[in-house]
mmCIF file of C-alpha atoms in Angstrom:
data_model
loop_
_atom_site.group_PDB
_atom_site.id
_atom_site.type_symbol
_atom_site.label_atom_id
_atom_site.label_comp_id
_atom_site.label_asym_id
_atom_site.label_seq_id
_atom_site.Cartn_x
_atom_site.Cartn_y
_atom_site.Cartn_z
ATOM 1 C CA MET F 1 0.006 0.014 0.048
ATOM 2 C CA LEU F 2 1.417 3.281 -1.106
ATOM 3 C CA GLY F 3 -0.212 5.292 1.690
ATOM 4 C CA LYS F 4 1.648 3.511 4.512
ATOM 5 C CA LYS F 5 5.149 4.916 3.981
ATOM 6 C CA LYS F 6 6.951 6.242 7.075
ATOM 7 C CA THR F 7 7.760 9.882 7.320
ATOM 8 C CA LYS F 8 11.516 9.182 7.323
ATOM 9 C CA ASP F 9 11.225 7.187 4.077
ATOM 10 C CA VAL F 10 9.249 9.965 2.492
ATOM 11 C CA VAL F 11 11.857 12.541 3.425
ATOM 12 C CA LEU F 12 14.755 10.406 2.237
ATOM 13 C CA ASP F 13 13.051 9.544 -0.981
ATOM 14 C CA ALA F 14 12.234 13.170 -1.714
ATOM 15 C CA LEU F 15 15.756 14.389 -1.006
ATOM 16 C CA TRP F 16 17.838 11.618 -2.503
ATOM 17 C CA GLY F 17 16.097 8.529 -3.937
ATOM 18 C CA ASP F 18 13.707 10.372 -6.199
ATOM 19 C CA ASN F 19 15.271 13.781 -6.285
ATOM 20 C CA PRO F 20 13.499 15.279 -9.273
ATOM 21 C CA VAL F 21 16.361 17.417 -10.542
ATOM 22 C CA PHE F 22 19.167 14.883 -10.976
ATOM 23 C CA ARG F 23 16.947 11.786 -11.427
ATOM 24 C CA GLN F 24 14.883 13.108 -14.324
ATOM 25 C CA VAL F 25 16.156 16.648 -14.668
ATOM 26 C CA LEU F 26 12.634 17.919 -14.318
ATOM 27 C CA GLY F 27 11.328 21.375 -13.476
ATOM 28 C CA ILE F 28 14.597 23.247 -13.979
ATOM 29 C CA CYS F 29 13.004 25.643 -16.536
ATOM 30 C CA SER F 30 11.628 28.092 -14.073
ATOM 31 C CA ALA F 31 14.700 28.188 -11.836
ATOM 32 C CA LEU F 32 17.922 27.724 -13.720
ATOM 33 C CA ALA F 33 17.674 31.212 -14.939
ATOM 34 C CA VAL F 34 17.909 32.693 -11.435
ATOM 35 C CA THR F 35 20.998 30.789 -10.374
ATOM 36 C CA ASN F 36 23.393 33.579 -11.445
ATOM 37 C CA LEU F 37 23.289 35.008 -7.865
ATOM 38 C CA VAL F 38 22.939 33.078 -4.695
ATOM 39 C CA ILE F 39 20.465 35.536 -3.204
ATOM 40 C CA ASN F 40 18.046 35.227 -6.150
ATOM 41 C CA THR F 41 18.257 31.440 -5.833
ATOM 42 C CA VAL F 42 17.449 31.567 -2.118
ATOM 43 C CA VAL F 43 14.338 33.562 -2.710
ATOM 44 C CA MET F 44 13.324 31.336 -5.595
ATOM 45 C CA SER F 45 13.913 28.239 -3.453
ATOM 46 C CA VAL F 46 11.714 29.585 -0.668
ATOM 47 C CA ALA F 47 9.014 30.264 -3.306
ATOM 48 C CA VAL F 48 9.216 26.724 -4.681
ATOM 49 C CA ILE F 49 9.224 25.052 -1.150
ATOM 50 C CA PHE F 50 6.359 27.268 -0.102
ATOM 51 C CA THR F 51 4.315 26.321 -3.167
ATOM 52 C CA THR F 52 5.024 22.555 -3.261
ATOM 53 C CA ALA F 53 4.403 22.115 0.452
ATOM 54 C CA LEU F 54 1.148 24.057 0.632
ATOM 55 C CA SER F 55 -0.235 22.935 -2.629
ATOM 56 C CA SER F 56 0.407 19.309 -1.805
ATOM 57 C CA PHE F 57 -1.306 19.897 1.540
ATOM 58 C CA THR F 58 -4.321 21.529 -0.096
ATOM 59 C CA VAL F 59 -4.614 18.993 -2.885
ATOM 60 C CA SER F 60 -4.554 16.248 -0.309
ATOM 61 C CA LEU F 61 -7.108 18.006 1.858
ATOM 62 C CA LEU F 62 -9.540 18.271 -1.050
ATOM 63 C CA ARG F 63 -8.744 14.837 -2.607
ATOM 64 C CA LYS F 64 -12.027 13.218 -1.493
ATOM 65 C CA TYR F 65 -14.162 16.104 -2.812
ATOM 66 C CA THR F 66 -12.428 16.630 -6.166
ATOM 67 C CA PRO F 67 -14.176 15.012 -9.126
ATOM 68 C CA ARG F 68 -11.540 13.018 -11.080
ATOM 69 C CA VAL F 69 -12.329 14.579 -14.466
ATOM 70 C CA VAL F 70 -11.481 18.097 -13.429
ATOM 71 C CA ARG F 71 -8.609 17.055 -11.104
ATOM 72 C CA MET F 72 -5.787 18.631 -13.142
ATOM 73 C CA MET F 73 -7.626 21.875 -13.478
ATOM 74 C CA ILE F 74 -8.242 22.073 -9.696
ATOM 75 C CA GLU F 75 -4.616 21.213 -9.010
ATOM 76 C CA THR F 76 -3.436 23.952 -11.377
ATOM 77 C CA LEU F 77 -5.710 26.509 -9.726
ATOM 78 C CA ILE F 78 -4.494 25.563 -6.247
ATOM 79 C CA ILE F 79 -0.853 25.900 -7.403
ATOM 80 C CA ALA F 80 -1.585 29.184 -9.120
ATOM 81 C CA PHE F 81 -3.229 30.479 -5.926
ATOM 82 C CA TYR F 82 -0.067 29.999 -3.804
ATOM 83 C CA VAL F 83 2.181 31.345 -6.547
ATOM 84 C CA ILE F 84 0.066 34.544 -6.812
ATOM 85 C CA LEU F 85 0.258 34.893 -2.978
ATOM 86 C CA PHE F 86 4.053 34.687 -3.082
ATOM 87 C CA ASP F 87 4.414 36.924 -6.125
ATOM 88 C CA GLN F 88 2.158 39.610 -4.577
ATOM 89 C CA ALA F 89 3.940 39.520 -1.227
ATOM 90 C CA LEU F 90 7.364 39.769 -2.978
ATOM 91 C CA LYS F 91 6.180 42.676 -5.075
ATOM 92 C CA ALA F 92 4.860 44.467 -1.943
ATOM 93 C CA TYR F 93 7.742 43.925 0.427
ATOM 94 C CA TRP F 94 10.833 43.465 -1.867
ATOM 95 C CA PRO F 95 10.098 45.137 -5.170
ATOM 96 C CA ASP F 96 13.733 45.099 -6.290
ATOM 97 C CA MET F 97 13.903 41.339 -5.929
ATOM 98 C CA SER F 98 10.508 40.934 -7.595
ATOM 99 C CA ARG F 99 11.874 42.864 -10.582
ATOM 100 C CA SER F 100 15.104 40.956 -10.852
ATOM 101 C CA LEU F 101 13.278 37.618 -10.781
ATOM 102 C CA GLY F 102 11.085 38.880 -13.573
ATOM 103 C CA PRO F 103 8.603 36.295 -14.764
ATOM 104 C CA TYR F 104 10.230 33.316 -13.172
ATOM 105 C CA VAL F 105 8.169 33.345 -9.974
ATOM 106 C CA GLY F 106 5.024 33.136 -12.006
ATOM 107 C CA LEU F 107 6.526 30.322 -14.020
ATOM 108 C CA ILE F 108 6.573 28.108 -10.915
ATOM 109 C CA ILE F 109 3.014 27.308 -11.920
ATOM 110 C CA THR F 110 4.205 25.335 -14.881
ATOM 111 C CA ASN F 111 6.984 23.617 -12.829
ATOM 112 C CA CYS F 112 6.479 19.926 -13.440
ATOM 113 C CA ILE F 113 7.658 18.997 -9.942
ATOM 114 C CA ILE F 114 4.784 20.586 -8.135
ATOM 115 C CA MET F 115 2.139 19.101 -10.367
ATOM 116 C CA GLY F 116 4.113 15.787 -10.207
ATOM 117 C CA ARG F 117 3.972 15.664 -6.385
ATOM 118 C CA ALA F 118 0.265 16.546 -6.377
ATOM 119 C CA GLU F 119 -0.483 13.739 -8.861
ATOM 120 C CA ALA F 120 1.853 11.061 -7.589
ATOM 121 C CA PHE F 121 1.589 11.554 -3.866
ATOM 122 C CA ALA F 122 -0.926 14.137 -2.466
ATOM 123 C CA ASN F 123 -3.782 12.538 -4.430
ATOM 124 C CA ALA F 124 -3.501 9.286 -2.452
ATOM 125 C CA ASN F 125 -2.183 10.342 0.941
ATOM 126 C CA PRO F 126 -3.441 12.262 4.047
ATOM 127 C CA PRO F 127 -2.661 16.017 4.287
ATOM 128 C CA ALA F 128 0.080 15.972 6.946
ATOM 129 C CA ILE F 129 2.411 13.492 5.126
ATOM 130 C CA SER F 130 1.675 15.209 1.801
ATOM 131 C CA PHE F 131 2.868 18.421 3.312
ATOM 132 C CA VAL F 132 6.090 16.729 4.308
ATOM 133 C CA ASP F 133 6.553 15.188 0.947
ATOM 134 C CA GLY F 134 5.887 18.480 -0.823
ATOM 135 C CA PHE F 135 8.247 20.367 1.555
ATOM 136 C CA PHE F 136 11.126 17.975 1.062
ATOM 137 C CA SER F 137 10.634 17.600 -2.692
ATOM 138 C CA GLY F 138 10.937 21.369 -2.928
ATOM 139 C CA ALA F 139 13.968 21.232 -0.584
ATOM 140 C CA GLY F 140 15.677 18.563 -2.700
ATOM 141 C CA TYR F 141 15.219 20.716 -5.698
ATOM 142 C CA ALA F 142 16.443 23.810 -3.814
ATOM 143 C CA ILE F 143 19.635 22.139 -2.662
ATOM 144 C CA VAL F 144 20.694 21.384 -6.275
ATOM 145 C CA LEU F 145 19.869 24.889 -7.377
ATOM 146 C CA LEU F 146 21.744 26.424 -4.440
ATOM 147 C CA ALA F 147 24.800 24.349 -5.336
ATOM 148 C CA VAL F 148 24.616 25.557 -8.882
ATOM 149 C CA SER F 149 24.298 29.194 -7.810
ATOM 150 C CA VAL F 150 27.132 29.026 -5.288
ATOM 151 C CA VAL F 151 29.508 27.646 -7.958
ATOM 152 C CA ARG F 152 28.330 30.222 -10.522
ATOM 153 C CA GLU F 153 28.610 33.291 -8.237
ATOM 154 C CA LEU F 154 31.915 32.238 -6.688
ATOM 155 C CA LEU F 155 33.640 31.545 -9.997
ATOM 156 C CA GLY F 156 31.919 34.352 -11.868
ATOM 157 C CA MET F 157 31.850 37.208 -9.441
ATOM 158 C CA GLY F 158 34.247 36.061 -6.685
ATOM 159 C CA SER F 159 31.603 36.384 -4.037
ATOM 160 C CA ILE F 160 28.855 34.431 -2.238
ATOM 161 C CA LEU F 161 25.606 36.220 -1.322
ATOM 162 C CA GLY F 162 27.380 39.386 -2.410
ATOM 163 C CA ILE F 163 30.155 38.943 0.198
ATOM 164 C CA PRO F 164 33.616 38.974 -1.388
ATOM 165 C CA MET F 165 35.395 35.636 -0.778
ATOM 166 C CA PRO F 166 39.089 35.379 -0.023
ATOM 167 C CA TYR F 167 41.280 34.497 -3.005
ATOM 168 C CA PHE F 168 38.399 34.527 -5.475
ATOM 169 C CA SER F 169 37.682 38.280 -5.070
ATOM 170 C CA THR F 170 41.414 39.207 -5.287
ATOM 171 C CA GLY F 171 43.601 39.746 -8.291
ATOM 172 C CA LEU F 172 44.818 36.136 -8.050
ATOM 173 C CA TRP F 173 41.592 34.894 -9.514
ATOM 174 C CA ASP F 174 40.627 35.739 -13.069
ATOM 175 C CA ARG F 175 36.846 35.942 -12.888
ATOM 176 C CA TRP F 176 35.079 33.476 -15.169
ATOM 177 C CA ILE F 177 32.487 35.862 -16.642
ATOM 178 C CA ILE F 178 31.024 32.930 -18.591
ATOM 179 C CA MET F 179 29.775 31.455 -15.317
ATOM 180 C CA VAL F 180 27.253 34.250 -14.765
ATOM 181 C CA MET F 181 26.103 34.000 -18.396
ATOM 182 C CA PRO F 182 23.611 31.395 -19.497
ATOM 183 C CA PRO F 183 26.157 28.714 -20.641
ATOM 184 C CA GLY F 184 27.621 28.662 -17.110
ATOM 185 C CA ALA F 185 24.269 27.435 -15.720
ATOM 186 C CA PHE F 186 24.135 24.539 -18.194
ATOM 187 C CA PHE F 187 27.742 23.461 -17.563
ATOM 188 C CA THR F 188 27.503 23.685 -13.794
ATOM 189 C CA LEU F 189 24.211 21.737 -13.631
ATOM 190 C CA ALA F 190 25.676 19.102 -16.029
ATOM 191 C CA ILE F 191 28.700 18.562 -13.836
ATOM 192 C CA ILE F 192 26.619 18.341 -10.628
ATOM 193 C CA VAL F 193 24.262 15.917 -12.293
ATOM 194 C CA TRP F 194 27.276 13.859 -13.484
ATOM 195 C CA ILE F 195 28.812 13.702 -9.962
ATOM 196 C CA LEU F 196 25.559 12.781 -8.203
ATOM 197 C CA ARG F 197 24.611 10.190 -10.760
ATOM 198 C CA SER F 198 27.996 8.574 -10.639
ATOM 199 C CA VAL F 199 27.836 8.346 -6.850
ATOM 200 C CA LYS F 200 24.396 6.837 -7.141
ATOM 201 C CA LEU F 201 25.391 4.319 -9.820
ATOM 202 C CA ALA F 202 28.387 3.204 -7.736
ATOM 203 C CA HIS F 203 26.118 2.872 -4.683
ATOM 204 C CA GLU F 204 23.598 0.778 -6.664
ATOM 205 C CA ALA F 205 26.322 -1.414 -7.993
ATOM 206 C CA LYS F 206 27.524 -2.045 -4.441
ATOM 207 C CA ILE F 207 24.069 -3.088 -3.330
ATOM 208 C CA GLN F 208 23.761 -5.403 -6.302
ATOM 209 C CA GLY F 209 27.149 -6.908 -5.529
ATOM 210 C CA ALA F 210 26.158 -7.466 -1.879
ATOM 211 C CA LYS F 211 22.976 -9.298 -2.861
ATOM 212 C CA LYS F 212 24.942 -11.720 -5.027
ATOM 213 C CA MET P 1 7.690 56.622 -36.150
ATOM 214 C CA THR P 2 7.223 56.212 -39.868
ATOM 215 C CA PHE P 3 5.826 52.914 -41.256
ATOM 216 C CA GLY P 4 9.250 51.841 -42.458
ATOM 217 C CA GLY P 5 10.847 52.523 -39.157
ATOM 218 C CA HIS P 6 8.150 50.639 -37.354
ATOM 219 C CA MET P 7 8.628 47.583 -39.630
ATOM 220 C CA ILE P 8 12.434 47.669 -38.977
ATOM 221 C CA HIS P 9 11.695 47.803 -35.224
ATOM 222 C CA LEU P 10 9.493 44.744 -35.460
ATOM 223 C CA VAL P 11 12.093 42.877 -37.515
ATOM 224 C CA VAL P 12 14.683 43.671 -34.867
ATOM 225 C CA ILE P 13 12.453 42.255 -32.142
ATOM 226 C CA LEU P 14 11.858 39.127 -34.232
ATOM 227 C CA PHE P 15 15.515 38.486 -34.867
ATOM 228 C CA ALA P 16 16.594 39.327 -31.373
ATOM 229 C CA SER P 17 14.170 36.767 -29.911
ATOM 230 C CA VAL P 18 15.403 34.125 -32.328
ATOM 231 C CA PHE P 19 19.129 34.662 -31.747
ATOM 232 C CA THR P 20 20.452 36.997 -29.030
ATOM 233 C CA GLU P 21 17.648 36.371 -26.555
ATOM 234 C CA ASN P 22 16.794 32.791 -27.517
ATOM 235 C CA ILE P 23 13.989 31.786 -25.114
ATOM 236 C CA LEU P 24 15.603 28.369 -24.474
ATOM 237 C CA LEU P 25 19.340 28.973 -24.462
ATOM 238 C CA ALA P 26 19.414 32.425 -22.838
ATOM 239 C CA ARG P 27 16.184 32.318 -20.769
ATOM 240 C CA PHE P 28 16.012 28.599 -19.926
ATOM 241 C CA LEU P 29 12.337 28.264 -20.793
ATOM 242 C CA GLY P 30 10.833 25.007 -22.105
ATOM 243 C CA MET P 31 13.717 22.937 -20.754
ATOM 244 C CA CYS P 32 11.611 19.937 -19.812
ATOM 245 C CA SER P 33 10.390 19.058 -23.279
ATOM 246 C CA PHE P 34 13.685 20.175 -24.692
ATOM 247 C CA LEU P 35 15.539 17.509 -22.695
ATOM 248 C CA SER P 36 12.992 14.791 -23.181
ATOM 249 C CA VAL P 37 11.739 15.168 -26.784
ATOM 250 C CA SER P 38 15.099 15.917 -28.440
ATOM 251 C CA ARG P 39 16.114 12.322 -29.352
ATOM 252 C CA GLN P 40 14.942 12.401 -32.974
ATOM 253 C CA VAL P 41 14.961 15.263 -35.524
ATOM 254 C CA LYS P 42 11.522 14.209 -36.896
ATOM 255 C CA THR P 43 9.665 14.538 -33.577
ATOM 256 C CA ALA P 44 11.666 17.715 -32.725
ATOM 257 C CA VAL P 45 10.496 19.323 -35.895
ATOM 258 C CA GLY P 46 6.876 18.393 -35.161
ATOM 259 C CA LEU P 47 7.008 19.765 -31.637
ATOM 260 C CA GLY P 48 8.847 22.779 -32.902
ATOM 261 C CA PHE P 49 6.164 23.713 -35.382
ATOM 262 C CA ALA P 50 3.473 23.211 -32.784
ATOM 263 C CA VAL P 51 5.321 25.538 -30.443
ATOM 264 C CA VAL P 52 5.784 28.287 -33.082
ATOM 265 C CA PHE P 53 2.073 28.180 -33.955
ATOM 266 C CA VAL P 54 0.725 28.091 -30.437
ATOM 267 C CA MET P 55 3.151 30.665 -29.036
ATOM 268 C CA THR P 56 2.404 33.273 -31.766
ATOM 269 C CA PHE P 57 -1.330 33.003 -31.226
ATOM 270 C CA THR P 58 -1.390 32.723 -27.473
ATOM 271 C CA VAL P 59 0.855 35.804 -27.077
ATOM 272 C CA ALA P 60 -1.631 37.723 -29.183
ATOM 273 C CA LEU P 61 -4.675 36.357 -27.300
ATOM 274 C CA ASP P 62 -3.014 36.953 -23.930
ATOM 275 C CA TRP P 63 -2.213 40.551 -24.949
ATOM 276 C CA LEU P 64 -5.862 41.173 -25.825
ATOM 277 C CA ALA P 65 -6.990 39.664 -22.554
ATOM 278 C CA PHE P 66 -4.459 41.685 -20.543
ATOM 279 C CA GLN P 67 -5.292 44.924 -22.283
ATOM 280 C CA TYR P 68 -9.070 44.679 -22.389
ATOM 281 C CA ILE P 69 -10.002 42.546 -19.399
ATOM 282 C CA LEU P 70 -7.260 42.621 -16.734
ATOM 283 C CA GLN P 71 -6.041 46.245 -16.967
ATOM 284 C CA PRO P 72 -9.445 47.986 -16.971
ATOM 285 C CA PHE P 73 -10.494 46.049 -13.802
ATOM 286 C CA HIS P 74 -7.012 46.304 -12.196
ATOM 287 C CA LEU P 75 -6.772 42.499 -12.021
ATOM 288 C CA GLU P 76 -3.173 42.272 -13.246
ATOM 289 C CA PHE P 77 -2.244 39.760 -10.479
ATOM 290 C CA PHE P 78 -4.856 37.405 -11.994
ATOM 291 C CA ARG P 79 -2.832 37.048 -15.189
ATOM 292 C CA PHE P 80 -1.116 33.803 -14.285
ATOM 293 C CA ILE P 81 -4.414 31.999 -14.048
ATOM 294 C CA LEU P 82 -6.020 33.720 -17.004
ATOM 295 C CA PHE P 83 -3.064 33.055 -19.327
ATOM 296 C CA ILE P 84 -2.951 29.402 -18.406
ATOM 297 C CA ILE P 85 -6.623 29.027 -19.071
ATOM 298 C CA ILE P 86 -6.328 30.827 -22.391
ATOM 299 C CA ILE P 87 -3.388 28.648 -23.386
ATOM 300 C CA ALA P 88 -5.146 25.386 -22.366
ATOM 301 C CA ALA P 89 -8.331 26.416 -24.168
ATOM 302 C CA PHE P 90 -6.519 27.450 -27.311
ATOM 303 C CA VAL P 91 -4.545 24.175 -27.453
ATOM 304 C CA GLN P 92 -7.740 22.191 -26.921
ATOM 305 C CA PHE P 93 -9.477 24.174 -29.678
ATOM 306 C CA VAL P 94 -6.692 23.720 -32.206
ATOM 307 C CA GLU P 95 -6.527 20.056 -31.405
ATOM 308 C CA MET P 96 -10.242 19.620 -32.122
ATOM 309 C CA VAL P 97 -10.064 21.636 -35.332
ATOM 310 C CA ILE P 98 -7.027 19.788 -36.632
ATOM 311 C CA GLU P 99 -8.530 16.355 -35.785
ATOM 312 C CA ARG P 100 -11.730 17.237 -37.625
ATOM 313 C CA TYR P 101 -10.298 18.798 -40.770
ATOM 314 C CA SER P 102 -6.852 17.381 -41.290
ATOM 315 C CA PRO P 103 -6.232 13.928 -39.851
ATOM 316 C CA ALA P 104 -2.870 13.855 -41.617
ATOM 317 C CA LEU P 105 -1.667 16.934 -39.818
ATOM 318 C CA TYR P 106 -3.198 15.564 -36.611
ATOM 319 C CA GLN P 107 -0.993 12.487 -36.900
ATOM 320 C CA THR P 108 2.192 14.592 -37.085
ATOM 321 C CA LEU P 109 1.279 17.603 -34.918
ATOM 322 C CA GLY P 110 -1.628 16.440 -32.765
ATOM 323 C CA ILE P 111 0.311 14.282 -30.360
ATOM 324 C CA PHE P 112 2.463 17.180 -29.404
ATOM 325 C CA LEU P 113 -0.321 19.550 -28.572
ATOM 326 C CA PRO P 114 -1.152 18.304 -25.057
ATOM 327 C CA LEU P 115 2.568 18.543 -24.226
ATOM 328 C CA ILE P 116 2.444 22.257 -25.074
ATOM 329 C CA THR P 117 0.041 23.258 -22.403
ATOM 330 C CA VAL P 118 2.687 22.543 -19.792
ATOM 331 C CA ASN P 119 5.535 23.973 -21.746
ATOM 332 C CA CYS P 120 6.713 26.865 -19.680
ATOM 333 C CA ALA P 121 8.126 28.665 -22.706
ATOM 334 C CA ILE P 122 4.543 29.394 -23.877
ATOM 335 C CA LEU P 123 3.492 30.970 -20.581
ATOM 336 C CA GLY P 124 6.942 32.584 -20.243
ATOM 337 C CA ALA P 125 6.552 34.332 -23.645
ATOM 338 C CA SER P 126 3.326 35.889 -22.462
ATOM 339 C CA LEU P 127 4.754 36.987 -19.176
ATOM 340 C CA PHE P 128 7.759 38.625 -20.824
ATOM 341 C CA MET P 129 5.310 40.349 -23.229
ATOM 342 C CA VAL P 130 3.598 41.938 -20.140
ATOM 343 C CA ILE P 131 6.880 42.845 -18.421
ATOM 344 C CA ARG P 132 8.359 44.481 -21.527
ATOM 345 C CA ASP P 133 5.227 46.428 -22.196
ATOM 346 C CA TYR P 134 4.978 45.348 -25.865
ATOM 347 C CA ASN P 135 2.099 46.536 -28.098
ATOM 348 C CA LEU P 136 0.164 43.940 -30.109
ATOM 349 C CA ALA P 137 2.432 43.980 -33.189
ATOM 350 C CA GLU P 138 5.608 43.785 -31.069
ATOM 351 C CA GLY P 139 4.059 40.962 -29.043
ATOM 352 C CA ILE P 140 3.280 38.925 -32.149
ATOM 353 C CA ALA P 141 6.801 39.493 -33.522
ATOM 354 C CA PHE P 142 8.242 38.400 -30.138
ATOM 355 C CA GLY P 143 5.990 35.358 -29.918
ATOM 356 C CA LEU P 144 6.794 34.235 -33.477
ATOM 357 C CA GLY P 145 10.544 34.874 -32.976
ATOM 358 C CA SER P 146 10.609 33.037 -29.649
ATOM 359 C CA GLY P 147 8.841 30.086 -31.211
ATOM 360 C CA ILE P 148 11.218 29.919 -34.115
ATOM 361 C CA GLY P 149 14.182 30.278 -31.708
ATOM 362 C CA TRP P 150 12.865 27.461 -29.581
ATOM 363 C CA MET P 151 12.332 25.253 -32.656
ATOM 364 C CA LEU P 152 15.819 26.071 -33.937
ATOM 365 C CA ALA P 153 17.406 24.980 -30.660
ATOM 366 C CA ILE P 154 15.498 21.703 -30.229
ATOM 367 C CA VAL P 155 16.010 20.691 -33.890
ATOM 368 C CA ALA P 156 19.738 21.382 -33.670
ATOM 369 C CA MET P 157 19.912 19.489 -30.383
ATOM 370 C CA ALA P 158 18.034 16.464 -31.902
ATOM 371 C CA GLY P 159 20.449 16.415 -34.842
ATOM 372 C CA ILE P 160 23.414 16.287 -32.442
ATOM 373 C CA ARG P 161 21.906 13.684 -30.196
ATOM 374 C CA GLU P 162 21.184 11.393 -33.195
ATOM 375 C CA LYS P 163 24.873 11.391 -33.891
ATOM 376 C CA LEU P 164 25.651 10.891 -30.195
ATOM 377 C CA THR P 165 24.019 7.462 -30.050
ATOM 378 C CA THR P 166 27.267 5.899 -31.367
ATOM 379 C CA ALA P 167 29.486 7.936 -29.060
ATOM 380 C CA ARG P 168 30.967 6.501 -25.806
ATOM 381 C CA ILE P 169 29.713 8.620 -22.928
ATOM 382 C CA PRO P 170 30.555 8.001 -19.268
ATOM 383 C CA ALA P 171 27.639 6.216 -17.508
ATOM 384 C CA GLY P 172 26.888 9.054 -15.081
ATOM 385 C CA LEU P 173 26.755 11.587 -17.917
ATOM 386 C CA GLN P 174 24.354 9.729 -20.199
ATOM 387 C CA GLY P 175 20.955 11.188 -20.926
ATOM 388 C CA PRO P 176 20.333 14.564 -19.253
ATOM 389 C CA GLY P 177 23.993 15.220 -18.332
ATOM 390 C CA ILE P 178 25.390 15.189 -21.871
ATOM 391 C CA THR P 179 22.314 17.072 -23.178
ATOM 392 C CA LEU P 180 22.964 19.895 -20.662
ATOM 393 C CA ILE P 181 26.642 20.098 -21.769
ATOM 394 C CA ILE P 182 25.603 20.311 -25.445
ATOM 395 C CA ALA P 183 23.012 22.969 -24.534
ATOM 396 C CA GLY P 184 25.710 24.904 -22.829
ATOM 397 C CA LEU P 185 27.921 24.760 -25.886
ATOM 398 C CA MET P 186 24.989 25.856 -28.088
ATOM 399 C CA ALA P 187 24.266 28.761 -25.644
ATOM 400 C CA LEU P 188 27.908 29.717 -25.968
ATOM 401 C CA ALA P 189 27.593 29.781 -29.709
ATOM 402 C CA PHE P 190 24.451 31.858 -29.537
ATOM 403 C CA ILE P 191 26.249 34.437 -27.381
ATOM 404 C CA GLY P 192 28.219 35.164 -30.500
ATOM 405 C CA PHE P 193 25.192 36.973 -31.802
ATOM 406 C CA THR P 194 25.194 39.423 -28.925
ATOM 407 C CA GLY P 195 25.824 42.946 -30.073
ATOM 408 C CA VAL P 196 24.481 42.247 -33.480
ATOM 409 C CA LEU P 197 20.985 43.102 -32.334
ATOM 410 C CA SER P 198 19.179 44.179 -29.217
ATOM 411 C CA GLY P 199 15.473 43.721 -28.918
ATOM 412 C CA ARG P 200 14.809 46.102 -26.090
#
């Protein structure tokens, strides 16, 4: 039975076992663009975690009252509701950040991860555990993006969160401008995916070997 | 602005959105389908045409909705939901029309249409249109150019990936990893267009 998973398993699966970014490279569209600066990525990560957690919770809460035929439509509306909340709050309290994120906060609506969690988990599980699943799926995604943004900002600007780093911000380090431009995002993510997948493949091979 | 000047302005927006501000390689939109549907040139071309068509029309429809429904009632924050509904409805409508009148076209294009509703590039184009304050003609030029740019990128990627099937790639890099690296190289190549044109 799918609904009987333990909380710990749910958390581990969301962060590592089924991490949407490096398992399937899903949902990077709306967020890769903001990884040029760590601070942008942090705000974007908060937005994604906020939306996945609360929309999974709401979808699960309404799962018994939602007619199956209009399920997708309702899920989209729930997700859009939370995204609008975040977008409006950001616009009101941090207009500069809202401007520099541009349309990408709104594009969280079309992020496949959120819809994916609603479909694959929240539809068949109680609200509390769905919230946990949504929260950590968002967190798993955020960790990868933060890693990308730290590498990009450090190598490209010599700083992290705008704070100059020793060595990288001095004349000894020739700043890799390419890292803050679009190709840098592709290369960094590719290398992170490569490392994580290799670790995972080696781990699986070890388990296989132990079984034999 | 004279008529000629206006036309040149539109052509600049069109070319800028194809090359210098490619919606996929510079703005990272539509990555999901770009990574998963770029294995064969034939399917990439089919999806590409569908995106060009849908993007051009939905940007125009969304512009009308924003100008005549959302702005007069000060409901700008509602645009995410309205745009998604318009895109979904338009895609559904096109699917029905094609199925009824051109089964041959439905065979090649129809299967890609449902995929497009969730393609973030489509919604992204409309959101950029709002942010940059385009008028209707500029919006259409931008939608058309972004669609063509997206198609160009996915077809080029599919061509490269077809050749890659015979290459030896490290196990951890297979699939998405190598695709991202190629996308990075393509983005690097497209940066070469910077300075030729600016769409803003």
